[in-house]
Amino acid sequence: MPHTYRTWVEISKSALQNNVRELHRILTKKAEFFAVIKGNAYGHGMREIGSLLALMKEVDRLLVFTVEEGIALRKNGVKKPIVVLKNCAPYEIPAIQKYALEVAVSSLPSLRALAKKATKKVNVHICVDTGLGRDGFALSESEQVIGLVHGNKKINVVGLFTHFSGAESRSFDAYTVTQLSLLHEWRRRFADVGMHPQIHASATSGAFLGTDFHADAVRFGIGLYGLWPTEETQALNRSGVSLRPVL
């Protein structure tokens, strides 16, 4: 006899597509749409959500947290660029190369290991700490970072990014502006040696602070699934973005 389940989860394809299109329309023309599907797509099913997003022209990159998540997407047929947000560990380098994953690097030991052990070019997003204090390079390390990547044929720095501490709350607006300014200082230092990676800082909440915060890309997470980060973020929705719960 077929097994009968008493509980189940229904995922709405049309709601997901609606949210992508609604969020995409507030972006500046130059800003890319990064879809965050870490944590099993926020519990919605990474393979199912990833497959749907991979077919949407509005989505430029899929963002996961671990290499294992990236591999699962590749094995499920996803061809779009995939970014692993967790700091690259030396033992993961072969898999990163095999499955053509882009990877975040947030420590000098990891960056040195990648420079030494990579056997072919790897696309890298440099994580910088502008005030969250969780991970990323300090500005005082910028000379060492640039020295390791400038002219290195194995490391292709495609992104330079940070995480905002309190973009969901208006009481942190001044601090968020300061964080964005620090990210631009990193960009200037890279530009001084002829390197011009994309910069990205905002998640769903940051996207509604204004177009300056869109930078070159926005990492949409919770909004992608039809939820607002906070009521304060929703209050900034002057473009009439209509989100629908996917689950």
PDB file of C-alpha atoms in Angstrom:
ATOM      1  CA  MET A   1       0.000   0.000   0.000  1.00  0.00           C
ATOM      2  CA  PRO A   2       1.234   3.552  -0.727  1.00  0.00           C
ATOM      3  CA  HIS A   3       2.391   5.431   2.360  1.00  0.00           C
ATOM      4  CA  THR A   4       0.034   8.183   3.467  1.00  0.00           C
ATOM      5  CA  TYR A   5       1.556  11.202   5.189  1.00  0.00           C
ATOM      6  CA  ARG A   6      -0.430  13.167   7.747  1.00  0.00           C
ATOM      7  CA  THR A   7       1.549  16.361   7.176  1.00  0.00           C
ATOM      8  CA  TRP A   8       3.131  17.927   4.109  1.00  0.00           C
ATOM      9  CA  VAL A   9       4.540  21.181   2.792  1.00  0.00           C
ATOM     10  CA  GLU A  10       3.200  22.859  -0.314  1.00  0.00           C
ATOM     11  CA  ILE A  11       5.514  25.174  -2.255  1.00  0.00           C
ATOM     12  CA  SER A  12       4.011  27.702  -4.634  1.00  0.00           C
ATOM     13  CA  LYS A  13       5.967  28.075  -7.858  1.00  0.00           C
ATOM     14  CA  SER A  14       3.884  31.088  -8.900  1.00  0.00           C
ATOM     15  CA  ALA A  15       4.507  32.832  -5.551  1.00  0.00           C
ATOM     16  CA  LEU A  16       8.259  32.344  -5.896  1.00  0.00           C
ATOM     17  CA  GLN A  17       8.217  33.694  -9.439  1.00  0.00           C
ATOM     18  CA  ASN A  18       6.101  36.638  -8.337  1.00  0.00           C
ATOM     19  CA  ASN A  19       8.519  37.533  -5.541  1.00  0.00           C
ATOM     20  CA  VAL A  20      11.540  37.394  -7.814  1.00  0.00           C
ATOM     21  CA  ARG A  21       9.905  39.672 -10.367  1.00  0.00           C
ATOM     22  CA  GLU A  22       8.564  42.073  -7.759  1.00  0.00           C
ATOM     23  CA  LEU A  23      11.946  42.416  -6.039  1.00  0.00           C
ATOM     24  CA  HIS A  24      13.806  42.591  -9.329  1.00  0.00           C
ATOM     25  CA  ARG A  25      11.837  45.607 -10.505  1.00  0.00           C
ATOM     26  CA  ILE A  26      13.123  47.811  -7.655  1.00  0.00           C
ATOM     27  CA  LEU A  27      16.756  47.149  -8.557  1.00  0.00           C
ATOM     28  CA  THR A  28      18.846  49.637 -10.460  1.00  0.00           C
ATOM     29  CA  LYS A  29      19.645  48.564 -14.017  1.00  0.00           C
ATOM     30  CA  LYS A  30      23.245  47.685 -13.146  1.00  0.00           C
ATOM     31  CA  ALA A  31      22.442  45.708  -9.978  1.00  0.00           C
ATOM     32  CA  GLU A  32      22.332  41.935 -10.219  1.00  0.00           C
ATOM     33  CA  PHE A  33      19.880  39.664  -8.423  1.00  0.00           C
ATOM     34  CA  PHE A  34      21.524  37.158  -6.077  1.00  0.00           C
ATOM     35  CA  ALA A  35      19.101  34.544  -4.729  1.00  0.00           C
ATOM     36  CA  VAL A  36      20.017  33.152  -1.306  1.00  0.00           C
ATOM     37  CA  ILE A  37      19.033  29.495  -0.907  1.00  0.00           C
ATOM     38  CA  LYS A  38      21.213  28.524   2.059  1.00  0.00           C
ATOM     39  CA  GLY A  39      19.705  26.504   4.909  1.00  0.00           C
ATOM     40  CA  ASN A  40      17.758  24.263   2.525  1.00  0.00           C
ATOM     41  CA  ALA A  41      16.315  27.405   0.907  1.00  0.00           C
ATOM     42  CA  TYR A  42      15.130  28.679   4.295  1.00  0.00           C
ATOM     43  CA  GLY A  43      13.365  25.351   4.783  1.00  0.00           C
ATOM     44  CA  HIS A  44      11.576  25.424   1.435  1.00  0.00           C
ATOM     45  CA  GLY A  45      13.639  22.706  -0.258  1.00  0.00           C
ATOM     46  CA  MET A  46      16.939  23.706  -1.850  1.00  0.00           C
ATOM     47  CA  ARG A  47      16.767  21.403  -4.860  1.00  0.00           C
ATOM     48  CA  GLU A  48      13.220  22.372  -5.750  1.00  0.00           C
ATOM     49  CA  ILE A  49      13.730  26.100  -5.195  1.00  0.00           C
ATOM     50  CA  GLY A  50      17.158  26.071  -6.853  1.00  0.00           C
ATOM     51  CA  SER A  51      15.809  24.369  -9.964  1.00  0.00           C
ATOM     52  CA  LEU A  52      13.023  26.917 -10.285  1.00  0.00           C
ATOM     53  CA  LEU A  53      15.290  29.923  -9.742  1.00  0.00           C
ATOM     54  CA  ALA A  54      17.866  28.618 -12.192  1.00  0.00           C
ATOM     55  CA  LEU A  55      15.266  28.964 -14.963  1.00  0.00           C
ATOM     56  CA  MET A  56      14.468  32.614 -14.211  1.00  0.00           C
ATOM     57  CA  LYS A  57      16.254  35.236 -16.299  1.00  0.00           C
ATOM     58  CA  GLU A  58      16.037  37.753 -13.455  1.00  0.00           C
ATOM     59  CA  VAL A  59      18.310  35.631 -11.225  1.00  0.00           C
ATOM     60  CA  ASP A  60      22.037  36.049 -11.820  1.00  0.00           C
ATOM     61  CA  ARG A  61      23.575  33.914  -9.056  1.00  0.00           C
ATOM     62  CA  LEU A  62      22.473  31.383  -6.455  1.00  0.00           C
ATOM     63  CA  LEU A  63      24.009  31.735  -2.987  1.00  0.00           C
ATOM     64  CA  VAL A  64      24.470  28.785  -0.638  1.00  0.00           C
ATOM     65  CA  PHE A  65      26.372  28.471   2.633  1.00  0.00           C
ATOM     66  CA  THR A  66      28.359  25.264   2.208  1.00  0.00           C
ATOM     67  CA  VAL A  67      30.256  23.527  -0.560  1.00  0.00           C
ATOM     68  CA  GLU A  68      28.018  20.488  -0.024  1.00  0.00           C
ATOM     69  CA  GLU A  69      24.954  22.605  -0.870  1.00  0.00           C
ATOM     70  CA  GLY A  70      26.653  23.836  -4.027  1.00  0.00           C
ATOM     71  CA  ILE A  71      27.529  20.308  -5.096  1.00  0.00           C
ATOM     72  CA  ALA A  72      23.935  19.187  -4.533  1.00  0.00           C
ATOM     73  CA  LEU A  73      22.692  21.939  -6.850  1.00  0.00           C
ATOM     74  CA  ARG A  74      25.217  21.048  -9.536  1.00  0.00           C
ATOM     75  CA  LYS A  75      24.224  17.386  -9.346  1.00  0.00           C
ATOM     76  CA  ASN A  76      20.621  18.513  -9.684  1.00  0.00           C
ATOM     77  CA  GLY A  77      21.436  20.154 -13.010  1.00  0.00           C
ATOM     78  CA  VAL A  78      21.842  23.809 -11.975  1.00  0.00           C
ATOM     79  CA  LYS A  79      24.176  25.604 -14.404  1.00  0.00           C
ATOM     80  CA  LYS A  80      23.970  29.173 -13.078  1.00  0.00           C
ATOM     81  CA  PRO A  81      26.845  30.626 -11.049  1.00  0.00           C
ATOM     82  CA  ILE A  82      26.760  29.376  -7.450  1.00  0.00           C
ATOM     83  CA  VAL A  83      28.459  31.260  -4.617  1.00  0.00           C
ATOM     84  CA  VAL A  84      29.458  29.498  -1.380  1.00  0.00           C
ATOM     85  CA  LEU A  85      29.227  32.049   1.441  1.00  0.00           C
ATOM     86  CA  LYS A  86      31.140  30.069   4.056  1.00  0.00           C
ATOM     87  CA  ASN A  87      34.840  30.870   4.268  1.00  0.00           C
ATOM     88  CA  CYS A  88      36.797  28.576   1.965  1.00  0.00           C
ATOM     89  CA  ALA A  89      38.613  25.746   3.772  1.00  0.00           C
ATOM     90  CA  PRO A  90      41.766  24.253   2.195  1.00  0.00           C
ATOM     91  CA  TYR A  91      40.336  20.713   1.980  1.00  0.00           C
ATOM     92  CA  GLU A  92      37.365  22.053  -0.034  1.00  0.00           C
ATOM     93  CA  ILE A  93      39.466  23.483  -2.869  1.00  0.00           C
ATOM     94  CA  PRO A  94      39.360  20.354  -5.104  1.00  0.00           C
ATOM     95  CA  ALA A  95      35.552  20.187  -4.902  1.00  0.00           C
ATOM     96  CA  ILE A  96      35.210  23.931  -5.476  1.00  0.00           C
ATOM     97  CA  GLN A  97      37.189  23.559  -8.682  1.00  0.00           C
ATOM     98  CA  LYS A  98      35.509  20.332  -9.797  1.00  0.00           C
ATOM     99  CA  TYR A  99      32.006  21.763  -9.504  1.00  0.00           C
ATOM    100  CA  ALA A 100      32.887  25.298 -10.700  1.00  0.00           C
ATOM    101  CA  LEU A 101      31.739  26.988  -7.501  1.00  0.00           C
ATOM    102  CA  GLU A 102      32.472  30.593  -6.627  1.00  0.00           C
ATOM    103  CA  VAL A 103      33.668  30.954  -3.064  1.00  0.00           C
ATOM    104  CA  ALA A 104      33.852  33.501  -0.257  1.00  0.00           C
ATOM    105  CA  VAL A 105      37.178  34.056   1.476  1.00  0.00           C
ATOM    106  CA  SER A 106      37.339  35.908   4.779  1.00  0.00           C
ATOM    107  CA  SER A 107      40.709  35.058   6.344  1.00  0.00           C
ATOM    108  CA  LEU A 108      44.352  35.328   5.373  1.00  0.00           C
ATOM    109  CA  PRO A 109      45.106  31.627   6.018  1.00  0.00           C
ATOM    110  CA  SER A 110      42.283  30.637   3.652  1.00  0.00           C
ATOM    111  CA  LEU A 111      43.393  33.107   1.014  1.00  0.00           C
ATOM    112  CA  ARG A 112      47.005  31.882   1.213  1.00  0.00           C
ATOM    113  CA  ALA A 113      45.861  28.253   0.968  1.00  0.00           C
ATOM    114  CA  LEU A 114      43.746  29.001  -2.077  1.00  0.00           C
ATOM    115  CA  ALA A 115      46.616  30.837  -3.752  1.00  0.00           C
ATOM    116  CA  LYS A 116      48.914  27.883  -3.081  1.00  0.00           C
ATOM    117  CA  LYS A 117      46.675  24.866  -3.675  1.00  0.00           C
ATOM    118  CA  ALA A 118      44.349  25.890  -6.495  1.00  0.00           C
ATOM    119  CA  THR A 119      45.284  24.205  -9.750  1.00  0.00           C
ATOM    120  CA  LYS A 120      43.138  26.433 -11.949  1.00  0.00           C
ATOM    121  CA  LYS A 121      41.369  29.765 -11.745  1.00  0.00           C
ATOM    122  CA  VAL A 122      38.763  30.111  -8.979  1.00  0.00           C
ATOM    123  CA  ASN A 123      36.205  32.933  -8.822  1.00  0.00           C
ATOM    124  CA  VAL A 124      36.423  34.518  -5.376  1.00  0.00           C
ATOM    125  CA  HIS A 125      34.281  36.938  -3.362  1.00  0.00           C
ATOM    126  CA  ILE A 126      36.359  38.714  -0.714  1.00  0.00           C
ATOM    127  CA  CYS A 127      34.383  39.168   2.517  1.00  0.00           C
ATOM    128  CA  VAL A 128      35.244  42.339   4.446  1.00  0.00           C
ATOM    129  CA  ASP A 129      34.170  43.326   7.937  1.00  0.00           C
ATOM    130  CA  THR A 130      32.699  46.809   8.001  1.00  0.00           C
ATOM    131  CA  GLY A 131      31.184  46.590  11.449  1.00  0.00           C
ATOM    132  CA  LEU A 132      29.195  43.403  11.955  1.00  0.00           C
ATOM    133  CA  GLY A 133      32.188  41.734  13.590  1.00  0.00           C
ATOM    134  CA  ARG A 134      31.233  38.208  12.551  1.00  0.00           C
ATOM    135  CA  ASP A 135      33.722  37.491   9.792  1.00  0.00           C
ATOM    136  CA  GLY A 136      35.674  39.178   7.048  1.00  0.00           C
ATOM    137  CA  PHE A 137      38.907  41.098   6.565  1.00  0.00           C
ATOM    138  CA  ALA A 138      39.611  44.272   8.510  1.00  0.00           C
ATOM    139  CA  LEU A 139      40.559  47.345   6.503  1.00  0.00           C
ATOM    140  CA  SER A 140      44.016  47.150   8.062  1.00  0.00           C
ATOM    141  CA  GLU A 141      44.502  43.844   6.190  1.00  0.00           C
ATOM    142  CA  SER A 142      43.682  45.308   2.777  1.00  0.00           C
ATOM    143  CA  GLU A 143      47.323  45.639   1.703  1.00  0.00           C
ATOM    144  CA  GLN A 144      47.992  41.968   2.473  1.00  0.00           C
ATOM    145  CA  VAL A 145      44.795  40.847   0.750  1.00  0.00           C
ATOM    146  CA  ILE A 146      45.479  42.839  -2.397  1.00  0.00           C
ATOM    147  CA  GLY A 147      49.093  41.676  -2.395  1.00  0.00           C
ATOM    148  CA  LEU A 148      47.966  38.037  -2.422  1.00  0.00           C
ATOM    149  CA  VAL A 149      45.399  38.371  -5.203  1.00  0.00           C
ATOM    150  CA  HIS A 150      46.858  41.026  -7.491  1.00  0.00           C
ATOM    151  CA  GLY A 151      48.367  39.320 -10.496  1.00  0.00           C
ATOM    152  CA  ASN A 152      47.552  35.850  -9.156  1.00  0.00           C
ATOM    153  CA  LYS A 153      46.356  33.754 -12.096  1.00  0.00           C
ATOM    154  CA  LYS A 154      44.560  31.256  -9.861  1.00  0.00           C
ATOM    155  CA  ILE A 155      42.442  33.759  -7.945  1.00  0.00           C
ATOM    156  CA  ASN A 156      39.903  35.787  -9.907  1.00  0.00           C
ATOM    157  CA  VAL A 157      38.341  38.304  -7.530  1.00  0.00           C
ATOM    158  CA  VAL A 158      34.831  38.784  -8.919  1.00  0.00           C
ATOM    159  CA  GLY A 159      33.227  40.117  -5.745  1.00  0.00           C
ATOM    160  CA  LEU A 160      33.916  42.258  -2.715  1.00  0.00           C
ATOM    161  CA  PHE A 161      31.194  42.119  -0.075  1.00  0.00           C
ATOM    162  CA  THR A 162      30.111  42.849   3.461  1.00  0.00           C
ATOM    163  CA  HIS A 163      27.169  42.210   5.787  1.00  0.00           C
ATOM    164  CA  PHE A 164      25.121  45.045   7.288  1.00  0.00           C
ATOM    165  CA  SER A 165      24.587  44.939  11.046  1.00  0.00           C
ATOM    166  CA  GLY A 166      21.170  46.551  11.345  1.00  0.00           C
ATOM    167  CA  ALA A 167      19.700  47.487   7.969  1.00  0.00           C
ATOM    168  CA  GLU A 168      16.330  46.198   9.214  1.00  0.00           C
ATOM    169  CA  SER A 169      16.065  49.039  11.761  1.00  0.00           C
ATOM    170  CA  ARG A 170      15.934  52.801  11.219  1.00  0.00           C
ATOM    171  CA  SER A 171      17.880  53.347  14.440  1.00  0.00           C
ATOM    172  CA  PHE A 172      20.944  51.882  12.689  1.00  0.00           C
ATOM    173  CA  ASP A 173      20.695  53.887   9.450  1.00  0.00           C
ATOM    174  CA  ALA A 174      23.740  56.061  10.152  1.00  0.00           C
ATOM    175  CA  TYR A 175      25.799  52.978  10.989  1.00  0.00           C
ATOM    176  CA  THR A 176      24.651  51.272   7.791  1.00  0.00           C
ATOM    177  CA  VAL A 177      25.789  54.283   5.754  1.00  0.00           C
ATOM    178  CA  THR A 178      29.177  54.078   7.461  1.00  0.00           C
ATOM    179  CA  GLN A 179      29.455  50.404   6.586  1.00  0.00           C
ATOM    180  CA  LEU A 180      28.684  51.101   2.931  1.00  0.00           C
ATOM    181  CA  SER A 181      31.319  53.845   2.910  1.00  0.00           C
ATOM    182  CA  LEU A 182      33.921  51.378   4.210  1.00  0.00           C
ATOM    183  CA  LEU A 183      33.023  48.925   1.463  1.00  0.00           C
ATOM    184  CA  HIS A 184      33.571  51.665  -1.108  1.00  0.00           C
ATOM    185  CA  GLU A 185      36.971  52.361   0.467  1.00  0.00           C
ATOM    186  CA  TRP A 186      37.866  48.716  -0.160  1.00  0.00           C
ATOM    187  CA  ARG A 187      36.693  49.139  -3.752  1.00  0.00           C
ATOM    188  CA  ARG A 188      38.921  52.192  -4.183  1.00  0.00           C
ATOM    189  CA  ARG A 189      41.956  50.304  -2.890  1.00  0.00           C
ATOM    190  CA  PHE A 190      41.329  47.470  -5.348  1.00  0.00           C
ATOM    191  CA  ALA A 191      40.810  49.976  -8.156  1.00  0.00           C
ATOM    192  CA  ASP A 192      44.184  51.565  -7.357  1.00  0.00           C
ATOM    193  CA  VAL A 193      45.857  48.371  -8.610  1.00  0.00           C
ATOM    194  CA  GLY A 194      43.549  47.960 -11.577  1.00  0.00           C
ATOM    195  CA  MET A 195      41.097  45.474 -10.050  1.00  0.00           C
ATOM    196  CA  HIS A 196      37.364  46.116 -10.319  1.00  0.00           C
ATOM    197  CA  PRO A 197      35.282  43.414  -8.595  1.00  0.00           C
ATOM    198  CA  GLN A 198      31.543  43.736  -8.046  1.00  0.00           C
ATOM    199  CA  ILE A 199      30.540  45.003  -4.625  1.00  0.00           C
ATOM    200  CA  HIS A 200      27.502  43.751  -2.736  1.00  0.00           C
ATOM    201  CA  ALA A 201      26.243  44.432   0.774  1.00  0.00           C
ATOM    202  CA  SER A 202      22.457  44.507   0.930  1.00  0.00           C
ATOM    203  CA  ALA A 203      20.066  41.710   1.675  1.00  0.00           C
ATOM    204  CA  THR A 204      16.297  42.229   1.395  1.00  0.00           C
ATOM    205  CA  SER A 205      16.221  44.965   4.031  1.00  0.00           C
ATOM    206  CA  GLY A 206      19.098  46.934   2.542  1.00  0.00           C
ATOM    207  CA  ALA A 207      17.480  46.924  -0.880  1.00  0.00           C
ATOM    208  CA  PHE A 208      14.671  49.141   0.421  1.00  0.00           C
ATOM    209  CA  LEU A 209      16.994  51.761   1.935  1.00  0.00           C
ATOM    210  CA  GLY A 210      17.635  53.338  -1.467  1.00  0.00           C
ATOM    211  CA  THR A 211      19.385  52.658  -4.750  1.00  0.00           C
ATOM    212  CA  ASP A 212      22.820  53.582  -3.350  1.00  0.00           C
ATOM    213  CA  PHE A 213      22.597  50.444  -1.243  1.00  0.00           C
ATOM    214  CA  HIS A 214      22.001  48.212  -4.262  1.00  0.00           C
ATOM    215  CA  ALA A 215      25.656  48.601  -5.283  1.00  0.00           C
ATOM    216  CA  ASP A 216      26.370  45.988  -7.998  1.00  0.00           C
ATOM    217  CA  ALA A 217      24.120  43.264  -6.585  1.00  0.00           C
ATOM    218  CA  VAL A 218      21.587  42.533  -3.835  1.00  0.00           C
ATOM    219  CA  ARG A 219      21.458  39.233  -1.942  1.00  0.00           C
ATOM    220  CA  PHE A 220      17.732  38.533  -1.583  1.00  0.00           C
ATOM    221  CA  GLY A 221      16.921  35.984   1.105  1.00  0.00           C
ATOM    222  CA  ILE A 222      13.823  36.225   3.283  1.00  0.00           C
ATOM    223  CA  GLY A 223      12.004  38.466   0.800  1.00  0.00           C
ATOM    224  CA  LEU A 224      12.470  35.847  -1.887  1.00  0.00           C
ATOM    225  CA  TYR A 225      10.210  33.549   0.124  1.00  0.00           C
ATOM    226  CA  GLY A 226       7.512  36.179   0.575  1.00  0.00           C
ATOM    227  CA  LEU A 227       8.320  37.512   4.030  1.00  0.00           C
ATOM    228  CA  TRP A 228       9.420  40.971   5.171  1.00  0.00           C
ATOM    229  CA  PRO A 229      12.487  41.152   7.459  1.00  0.00           C
ATOM    230  CA  THR A 230      10.750  43.652   9.756  1.00  0.00           C
ATOM    231  CA  GLU A 231       7.762  45.988   9.766  1.00  0.00           C
ATOM    232  CA  GLU A 232      10.247  48.856   9.441  1.00  0.00           C
ATOM    233  CA  THR A 233      11.501  47.436   6.151  1.00  0.00           C
ATOM    234  CA  GLN A 234       7.968  46.943   4.892  1.00  0.00           C
ATOM    235  CA  ALA A 235       7.214  50.579   5.735  1.00  0.00           C
ATOM    236  CA  LEU A 236       9.893  51.596   3.226  1.00  0.00           C
ATOM    237  CA  ASN A 237       8.073  49.758   0.437  1.00  0.00           C
ATOM    238  CA  ARG A 238       7.220  52.865  -1.598  1.00  0.00           C
ATOM    239  CA  SER A 239       7.282  50.953  -4.890  1.00  0.00           C
ATOM    240  CA  GLY A 240       4.320  48.796  -3.968  1.00  0.00           C
ATOM    241  CA  VAL A 241       6.249  45.523  -3.979  1.00  0.00           C
ATOM    242  CA  SER A 242       3.781  42.703  -3.375  1.00  0.00           C
ATOM    243  CA  LEU A 243       5.270  39.587  -1.769  1.00  0.00           C
ATOM    244  CA  ARG A 244       3.491  36.264  -1.485  1.00  0.00           C
ATOM    245  CA  PRO A 245       4.447  33.477   0.954  1.00  0.00           C
ATOM    246  CA  VAL A 246       6.020  30.601  -0.977  1.00  0.00           C
ATOM    247  CA  LEU A 247       5.355  27.988   1.736  1.00  0.00           C
TER     248      LEU A 247
END
